[in-house]
Amino acid sequence: MIALLIAYEAVERLLNPVPISFREAIPIAFLGLAVNVASAWLLSGGPGHDHHHAHGHDHGHHHDHDDEVRRVAFERSSIEVEIFENDVPPRFRVYAAAGALPAASELSIETVREDGSRQLFALEDRGAFLESRDEIPEPHAFVARLHLAGEDRQEERELRFEEHEHDTADGAHHRDNNMRAAVVHVMADAAVSVLVIIGLLLARAFGWLWMDPLAGLIGAAVIANWSVGLLRDTGAILLDRTPDARIAERVRQVVESEGDRVTDLHLWRLGPGHLGAIVSVATTKAREAAHYRQRLARFADLSHVTVEVQHAPSAST
């Protein structure tokens, strides 16, 4: 509605130009820009928003390593390895992909960085997965060497991890549409202020009075574009649309990686960063719902999971 009103006023000024008090209008436009820049800075965290990486603190961000769950095949089993740091200090997590999960004492991970420095990570059994005792220092760019040592075997595999951009405060705003709306508001105001300043300066310098309403039209288009995006995303929540197709596909892959079949999957948003899930699984094995809940424990966004297991006879029976 604001975009439409600005556009209406701009067209009115194009058709019926009016004198502009440049001495008052330009300082007010600069003042408006300063206020909006300060508002955007405060919404992004202000002076206390620190992206340092000191150990022992809870991360205000996370790398999107969830889409980098790596599968490693050994002779007798396969495992999945990821760097997990959703609201916790970053650590390696290891899950069983096929076969039994190795014992924590049998598996270790050594990182080798470009400067030649090495660090050995011992693992602890967390029930559904193994987790490194120590945090992983930044940056997360290195070769990870997995050592599997048993009574009758010695195996080694390598994985390469690359550093990704951080999800900054703006990433959090995209997950919380209330905060995102506030950010869009001040950013749109700031963009319009810049356009108004340019229009006023050109109008005063060259007598182009049409520049001011033209800046208003462009500003209205900017506000409308951002508003449509916000309306589309919030509308998807109100219509109970699947909130994240990527997570849905990864949930399906994790469940079906052991030969089972997902017959029905429904995700819905409970709140910013929290999803609910109902998963129906058809299996020929003697597995219960707890098994699949453990498999899905790696997804920090899944705050509430309901699993329905349908046991089907195997082809050999």
Tab-separated table of C-alpha atoms in Angstrom, residues 9-313:
chain	number	residue	atom	x	y	z
A	9	GLU	CA	2.086	10.903	-5.524
A	10	ALA	CA	5.003	10.632	-7.959
A	11	VAL	CA	2.703	10.472	-10.987
A	12	GLU	CA	0.737	13.422	-9.595
A	13	ARG	CA	3.966	15.467	-9.318
A	14	LEU	CA	4.993	14.507	-12.855
A	15	LEU	CA	1.679	15.714	-14.258
A	16	ASN	CA	1.445	18.753	-11.989
A	17	PRO	CA	4.940	19.922	-10.943
A	18	VAL	CA	5.188	22.031	-7.790
A	19	PRO	CA	8.027	24.232	-6.502
A	20	ILE	CA	10.542	22.425	-4.285
A	21	SER	CA	12.128	24.030	-1.219
A	22	PHE	CA	15.575	22.558	-1.752
A	23	ARG	CA	17.141	24.220	1.330
A	24	GLU	CA	14.704	22.351	3.587
A	25	ALA	CA	14.127	19.171	1.560
A	26	ILE	CA	17.759	18.092	1.042
A	27	PRO	CA	18.844	18.276	4.745
A	28	ILE	CA	15.660	16.420	5.766
A	29	ALA	CA	16.397	13.712	3.179
A	30	PHE	CA	19.933	13.284	4.565
A	31	LEU	CA	18.539	13.143	8.102
A	32	GLY	CA	16.071	10.442	7.022
A	33	LEU	CA	18.895	8.446	5.451
A	34	ALA	CA	20.976	8.674	8.645
A	35	VAL	CA	18.055	7.487	10.776
A	36	ASN	CA	17.412	4.518	8.494
A	37	VAL	CA	21.080	3.520	8.361
A	38	ALA	CA	21.224	3.653	12.178
A	39	SER	CA	18.019	1.580	12.401
A	40	ALA	CA	19.392	-1.047	10.018
A	41	TRP	CA	22.623	-1.183	12.044
A	42	LEU	CA	20.724	-1.685	15.301
A	43	LEU	CA	18.511	-4.394	13.779
A	44	SER	CA	21.600	-6.227	12.541
A	45	GLY	CA	22.932	-6.446	16.071
A	46	GLY	CA	24.600	-3.108	16.760
A	47	PRO	CA	27.917	-2.878	18.613
A	48	GLY	CA	27.377	-6.092	20.560
A	49	HIS	CA	26.974	-8.254	17.476
A	50	ASP	CA	30.331	-9.980	17.423
A	51	HIS	CA	31.245	-12.552	14.803
A	52	HIS	CA	34.473	-13.590	16.482
A	53	HIS	CA	35.310	-17.249	16.696
A	54	ALA	CA	36.692	-17.649	20.192
A	55	HIS	CA	36.292	-21.161	21.468
A	56	GLY	CA	33.724	-21.989	24.085
A	57	HIS	CA	31.065	-19.538	22.937
A	58	ASP	CA	27.721	-20.284	21.393
A	59	HIS	CA	27.858	-19.359	17.724
A	60	GLY	CA	25.608	-16.528	16.635
A	61	HIS	CA	25.793	-18.060	13.179
A	62	HIS	CA	26.418	-21.389	11.600
A	63	HIS	CA	28.036	-22.505	8.423
A	64	ASP	CA	25.628	-24.305	6.201
A	65	HIS	CA	27.489	-27.589	6.549
A	66	ASP	CA	24.208	-29.489	6.835
A	67	ASP	CA	24.147	-29.787	3.042
A	68	GLU	CA	27.663	-31.298	3.230
A	69	VAL	CA	26.998	-34.602	4.950
A	70	ARG	CA	29.758	-36.753	3.441
A	71	ARG	CA	29.446	-40.479	2.936
A	72	VAL	CA	32.525	-42.641	3.454
A	73	ALA	CA	32.659	-46.318	2.533
A	74	PHE	CA	34.867	-48.738	4.422
A	75	GLU	CA	35.180	-52.455	3.674
A	76	ARG	CA	32.484	-53.562	6.132
A	77	SER	CA	30.391	-50.449	6.645
A	78	SER	CA	29.629	-46.967	5.440
A	79	ILE	CA	29.420	-43.846	7.568
A	80	GLU	CA	28.279	-40.250	7.134
A	81	VAL	CA	30.424	-37.381	8.413
A	82	GLU	CA	29.439	-33.755	8.938
A	83	ILE	CA	30.561	-30.626	10.761
A	84	PHE	CA	27.695	-29.925	13.137
A	85	GLU	CA	27.404	-26.436	14.655
A	86	ASN	CA	23.759	-25.478	14.865
A	87	ASP	CA	23.773	-23.249	17.968
A	88	VAL	CA	26.696	-25.223	19.445
A	89	PRO	CA	30.480	-25.066	19.008
A	90	PRO	CA	31.486	-26.915	15.804
A	91	ARG	CA	32.314	-30.604	16.130
A	92	PHE	CA	32.531	-33.626	13.867
A	93	ARG	CA	29.541	-35.958	13.925
A	94	VAL	CA	29.596	-39.454	12.474
A	95	TYR	CA	26.481	-41.500	11.670
A	96	ALA	CA	25.999	-45.051	10.413
A	97	ALA	CA	24.969	-45.097	6.742
A	98	ALA	CA	25.168	-48.838	6.087
A	99	GLY	CA	26.163	-51.496	8.566
A	100	ALA	CA	27.059	-50.883	12.190
A	101	LEU	CA	28.468	-47.638	13.507
A	102	PRO	CA	32.161	-48.138	14.362
A	103	ALA	CA	33.151	-47.984	18.011
A	104	ALA	CA	34.413	-44.587	19.158
A	105	SER	CA	37.754	-46.151	20.084
A	106	GLU	CA	38.201	-47.531	16.557
A	107	LEU	CA	37.648	-44.306	14.617
A	108	SER	CA	39.551	-41.025	14.732
A	109	ILE	CA	39.702	-37.958	12.506
A	110	GLU	CA	42.828	-35.953	11.737
A	111	THR	CA	42.632	-32.567	10.001
A	112	VAL	CA	45.439	-31.354	7.747
A	113	ARG	CA	45.394	-27.681	6.772
A	114	GLU	CA	47.122	-25.895	3.918
A	115	ASP	CA	49.841	-24.578	6.221
A	116	GLY	CA	50.679	-28.166	7.218
A	117	SER	CA	49.225	-27.973	10.726
A	118	ARG	CA	47.504	-31.105	11.987
A	119	GLN	CA	44.985	-31.852	14.724
A	120	LEU	CA	43.743	-35.252	15.875
A	121	PHE	CA	40.129	-35.568	17.028
A	122	ALA	CA	39.072	-38.424	19.286
A	123	LEU	CA	35.405	-39.401	19.166
A	124	GLU	CA	32.824	-40.108	21.843
A	125	ASP	CA	29.735	-42.305	21.576
A	126	ARG	CA	26.519	-40.248	21.769
A	127	GLY	CA	24.155	-43.132	21.101
A	128	ALA	CA	22.812	-42.303	17.657
A	129	PHE	CA	26.154	-40.905	16.484
A	130	LEU	CA	29.811	-40.344	17.345
A	131	GLU	CA	30.974	-36.811	18.156
A	132	SER	CA	34.445	-35.314	18.451
A	133	ARG	CA	35.469	-34.312	21.963
A	134	ASP	CA	37.177	-31.123	20.830
A	135	GLU	CA	35.784	-28.222	18.873
A	136	ILE	CA	36.920	-27.625	15.299
A	137	PRO	CA	38.867	-24.359	15.002
A	138	GLU	CA	38.037	-21.876	12.267
A	139	PRO	CA	38.367	-21.798	9.332
A	140	HIS	CA	36.713	-25.055	8.325
A	141	ALA	CA	38.886	-25.581	5.261
A	142	PHE	CA	41.057	-28.706	5.502
A	143	VAL	CA	41.511	-32.338	4.525
A	144	ALA	CA	40.000	-34.708	7.093
A	145	ARG	CA	41.707	-38.098	7.336
A	146	LEU	CA	39.549	-40.828	8.860
A	147	HIS	CA	41.470	-43.621	10.553
A	148	LEU	CA	39.559	-46.845	11.232
A	149	ALA	CA	41.598	-49.266	13.337
A	150	GLY	CA	40.241	-52.645	14.476
A	151	GLU	CA	41.770	-55.880	15.662
A	152	ASP	CA	42.182	-57.170	12.114
A	153	ARG	CA	42.032	-54.063	9.949
A	154	GLN	CA	43.566	-50.660	9.331
A	155	GLU	CA	41.755	-48.362	6.905
A	156	GLU	CA	42.106	-44.699	6.026
A	157	ARG	CA	39.916	-42.386	3.968
A	158	GLU	CA	40.117	-38.667	3.136
A	159	LEU	CA	37.487	-35.925	2.909
A	160	ARG	CA	37.954	-32.303	1.875
A	161	PHE	CA	35.990	-29.540	3.578
A	162	GLU	CA	35.752	-26.018	2.178
A	163	GLU	CA	34.917	-22.861	4.087
A	164	HIS	CA	31.480	-21.362	3.414
A	165	GLU	CA	30.110	-17.909	4.065
A	166	HIS	CA	28.549	-17.393	7.457
A	167	ASP	CA	24.855	-16.997	7.970
A	168	THR	CA	24.938	-13.501	9.419
A	169	ALA	CA	22.179	-11.677	11.158
A	170	ASP	CA	20.517	-11.188	7.792
A	171	GLY	CA	20.267	-14.966	7.507
A	172	ALA	CA	18.440	-15.027	10.816
A	173	HIS	CA	16.103	-12.321	9.546
A	174	HIS	CA	15.147	-14.534	6.618
A	175	ARG	CA	14.145	-17.243	9.071
A	176	ASP	CA	12.173	-14.855	11.279
A	177	ASN	CA	9.732	-13.008	9.054
A	178	ASN	CA	8.867	-10.478	11.770
A	179	MET	CA	12.475	-9.330	11.928
A	180	ARG	CA	12.782	-9.615	8.177
A	181	ALA	CA	9.794	-7.271	7.736
A	182	ALA	CA	11.456	-4.702	10.005
A	183	VAL	CA	14.717	-4.951	8.061
A	184	VAL	CA	12.912	-4.652	4.730
A	185	HIS	CA	11.123	-1.573	6.092
A	186	VAL	CA	14.262	0.343	7.080
A	187	MET	CA	16.251	-0.810	4.041
A	188	ALA	CA	13.467	0.283	1.711
A	189	ASP	CA	13.303	3.643	3.494
A	190	ALA	CA	17.081	4.008	3.182
A	191	ALA	CA	16.984	3.170	-0.537
A	192	VAL	CA	14.200	5.702	-1.115
A	193	SER	CA	16.140	8.319	0.865
A	194	VAL	CA	19.173	7.830	-1.404
A	195	LEU	CA	16.999	8.142	-4.494
A	196	VAL	CA	15.306	11.272	-3.132
A	197	ILE	CA	18.672	12.887	-2.378
A	198	ILE	CA	19.909	12.156	-5.911
A	199	GLY	CA	16.676	13.484	-7.411
A	200	LEU	CA	16.761	16.664	-5.334
A	201	LEU	CA	20.415	17.389	-6.109
A	202	LEU	CA	19.890	16.935	-9.847
A	203	ALA	CA	16.689	18.969	-9.771
A	204	ARG	CA	18.459	21.841	-8.000
A	205	ALA	CA	21.578	21.696	-10.209
A	206	PHE	CA	19.879	21.422	-13.618
A	207	GLY	CA	16.315	22.488	-12.959
A	208	TRP	CA	15.031	18.964	-13.626
A	209	LEU	CA	12.010	19.039	-11.352
A	210	TRP	CA	10.852	15.739	-12.852
A	211	MET	CA	13.814	13.970	-11.218
A	212	ASP	CA	12.185	14.105	-7.788
A	213	PRO	CA	8.962	12.267	-8.788
A	214	LEU	CA	11.029	9.874	-10.931
A	215	ALA	CA	13.022	8.951	-7.822
A	216	GLY	CA	9.695	8.360	-6.081
A	217	LEU	CA	8.566	5.965	-8.812
A	218	ILE	CA	11.815	3.998	-8.613
A	219	GLY	CA	11.569	3.888	-4.817
A	220	ALA	CA	7.994	2.626	-5.047
A	221	ALA	CA	9.165	-0.182	-7.356
A	222	VAL	CA	11.913	-1.145	-4.871
A	223	ILE	CA	9.495	-1.255	-1.931
A	224	ALA	CA	6.908	-3.212	-3.945
A	225	ASN	CA	9.497	-5.781	-5.036
A	226	TRP	CA	10.724	-6.459	-1.487
A	227	SER	CA	7.177	-6.487	-0.145
A	228	VAL	CA	6.020	-9.061	-2.697
A	229	GLY	CA	8.871	-11.357	-1.668
A	230	LEU	CA	7.939	-11.031	1.997
A	231	LEU	CA	4.244	-11.616	1.250
A	232	ARG	CA	5.092	-14.690	-0.810
A	233	ASP	CA	7.148	-16.273	1.986
A	234	THR	CA	4.681	-15.477	4.767
A	235	GLY	CA	1.806	-16.631	2.548
A	236	ALA	CA	3.568	-19.976	2.119
A	237	ILE	CA	3.599	-20.359	5.919
A	238	LEU	CA	-0.096	-19.453	6.242
A	239	LEU	CA	-0.977	-21.940	3.493
A	240	ASP	CA	1.055	-24.664	5.269
A	241	ARG	CA	3.348	-25.110	2.296
A	242	THR	CA	6.421	-27.332	2.800
A	243	PRO	CA	8.815	-24.804	4.347
A	244	ASP	CA	12.091	-26.174	2.995
A	245	ALA	CA	12.155	-28.559	0.038
A	246	ARG	CA	15.858	-29.222	0.576
A	247	ILE	CA	15.367	-30.476	4.130
A	248	ALA	CA	12.430	-32.620	2.982
A	249	GLU	CA	14.618	-34.261	0.350
A	250	ARG	CA	17.460	-34.827	2.806
A	251	VAL	CA	15.091	-36.369	5.365
A	252	ARG	CA	13.873	-38.730	2.667
A	253	GLN	CA	17.445	-39.634	1.669
A	254	VAL	CA	18.517	-40.329	5.262
A	255	VAL	CA	15.569	-42.650	5.906
A	256	GLU	CA	15.836	-44.448	2.555
A	257	SER	CA	19.638	-44.856	2.678
A	258	GLU	CA	19.199	-48.157	4.565
A	259	GLY	CA	16.803	-49.654	2.033
A	260	ASP	CA	13.538	-48.488	3.615
A	261	ARG	CA	10.906	-46.427	1.796
A	262	VAL	CA	9.234	-43.170	2.812
A	263	THR	CA	5.559	-43.477	1.956
A	264	ASP	CA	4.492	-40.102	3.320
A	265	LEU	CA	6.392	-37.035	4.510
A	266	HIS	CA	4.942	-33.784	5.798
A	267	LEU	CA	6.898	-30.816	7.183
A	268	TRP	CA	5.453	-27.667	8.686
A	269	ARG	CA	6.868	-24.649	10.472
A	270	LEU	CA	6.486	-24.386	14.244
A	271	GLY	CA	8.416	-21.140	14.544
A	272	PRO	CA	11.638	-19.482	13.363
A	273	GLY	CA	14.199	-22.252	12.918
A	274	HIS	CA	11.834	-24.967	14.188
A	275	LEU	CA	10.019	-27.523	12.039
A	276	GLY	CA	7.599	-30.319	12.791
A	277	ALA	CA	7.643	-33.531	10.745
A	278	ILE	CA	5.421	-36.560	10.206
A	279	VAL	CA	7.226	-39.425	8.482
A	280	SER	CA	5.649	-42.711	7.376
A	281	VAL	CA	8.161	-45.452	6.636
A	282	ALA	CA	7.667	-48.865	5.041
A	283	THR	CA	10.345	-51.384	6.022
A	284	THR	CA	10.976	-55.111	5.779
A	285	LYS	CA	13.334	-55.027	8.764
A	286	ALA	CA	12.640	-55.232	12.481
A	287	ARG	CA	12.941	-51.513	13.103
A	288	GLU	CA	10.802	-49.336	15.311
A	289	ALA	CA	10.090	-45.602	15.337
A	290	ALA	CA	12.957	-44.892	17.758
A	291	HIS	CA	15.457	-46.067	15.137
A	292	TYR	CA	14.300	-43.456	12.635
A	293	ARG	CA	14.093	-40.724	15.242
A	294	GLN	CA	17.751	-41.379	16.017
A	295	ARG	CA	18.577	-41.176	12.320
A	296	LEU	CA	16.788	-37.833	12.059
A	297	ALA	CA	18.401	-36.406	15.207
A	298	ARG	CA	21.079	-34.813	13.013
A	299	PHE	CA	18.564	-32.218	11.761
A	300	ALA	CA	18.602	-29.496	14.394
A	301	ASP	CA	15.604	-27.738	12.795
A	302	LEU	CA	13.344	-30.753	13.387
A	303	SER	CA	11.997	-29.889	16.823
A	304	HIS	CA	9.069	-32.338	16.786
A	305	VAL	CA	9.104	-35.602	14.836
A	306	THR	CA	6.338	-38.193	14.557
A	307	VAL	CA	7.299	-41.491	12.905
A	308	GLU	CA	4.869	-44.157	11.697
A	309	VAL	CA	6.427	-47.527	10.786
A	310	GLN	CA	4.706	-49.935	8.414
A	311	HIS	CA	6.244	-53.428	8.588
A	312	ALA	CA	5.991	-55.307	5.304
A	313	PRO	CA	7.051	-58.942	4.753
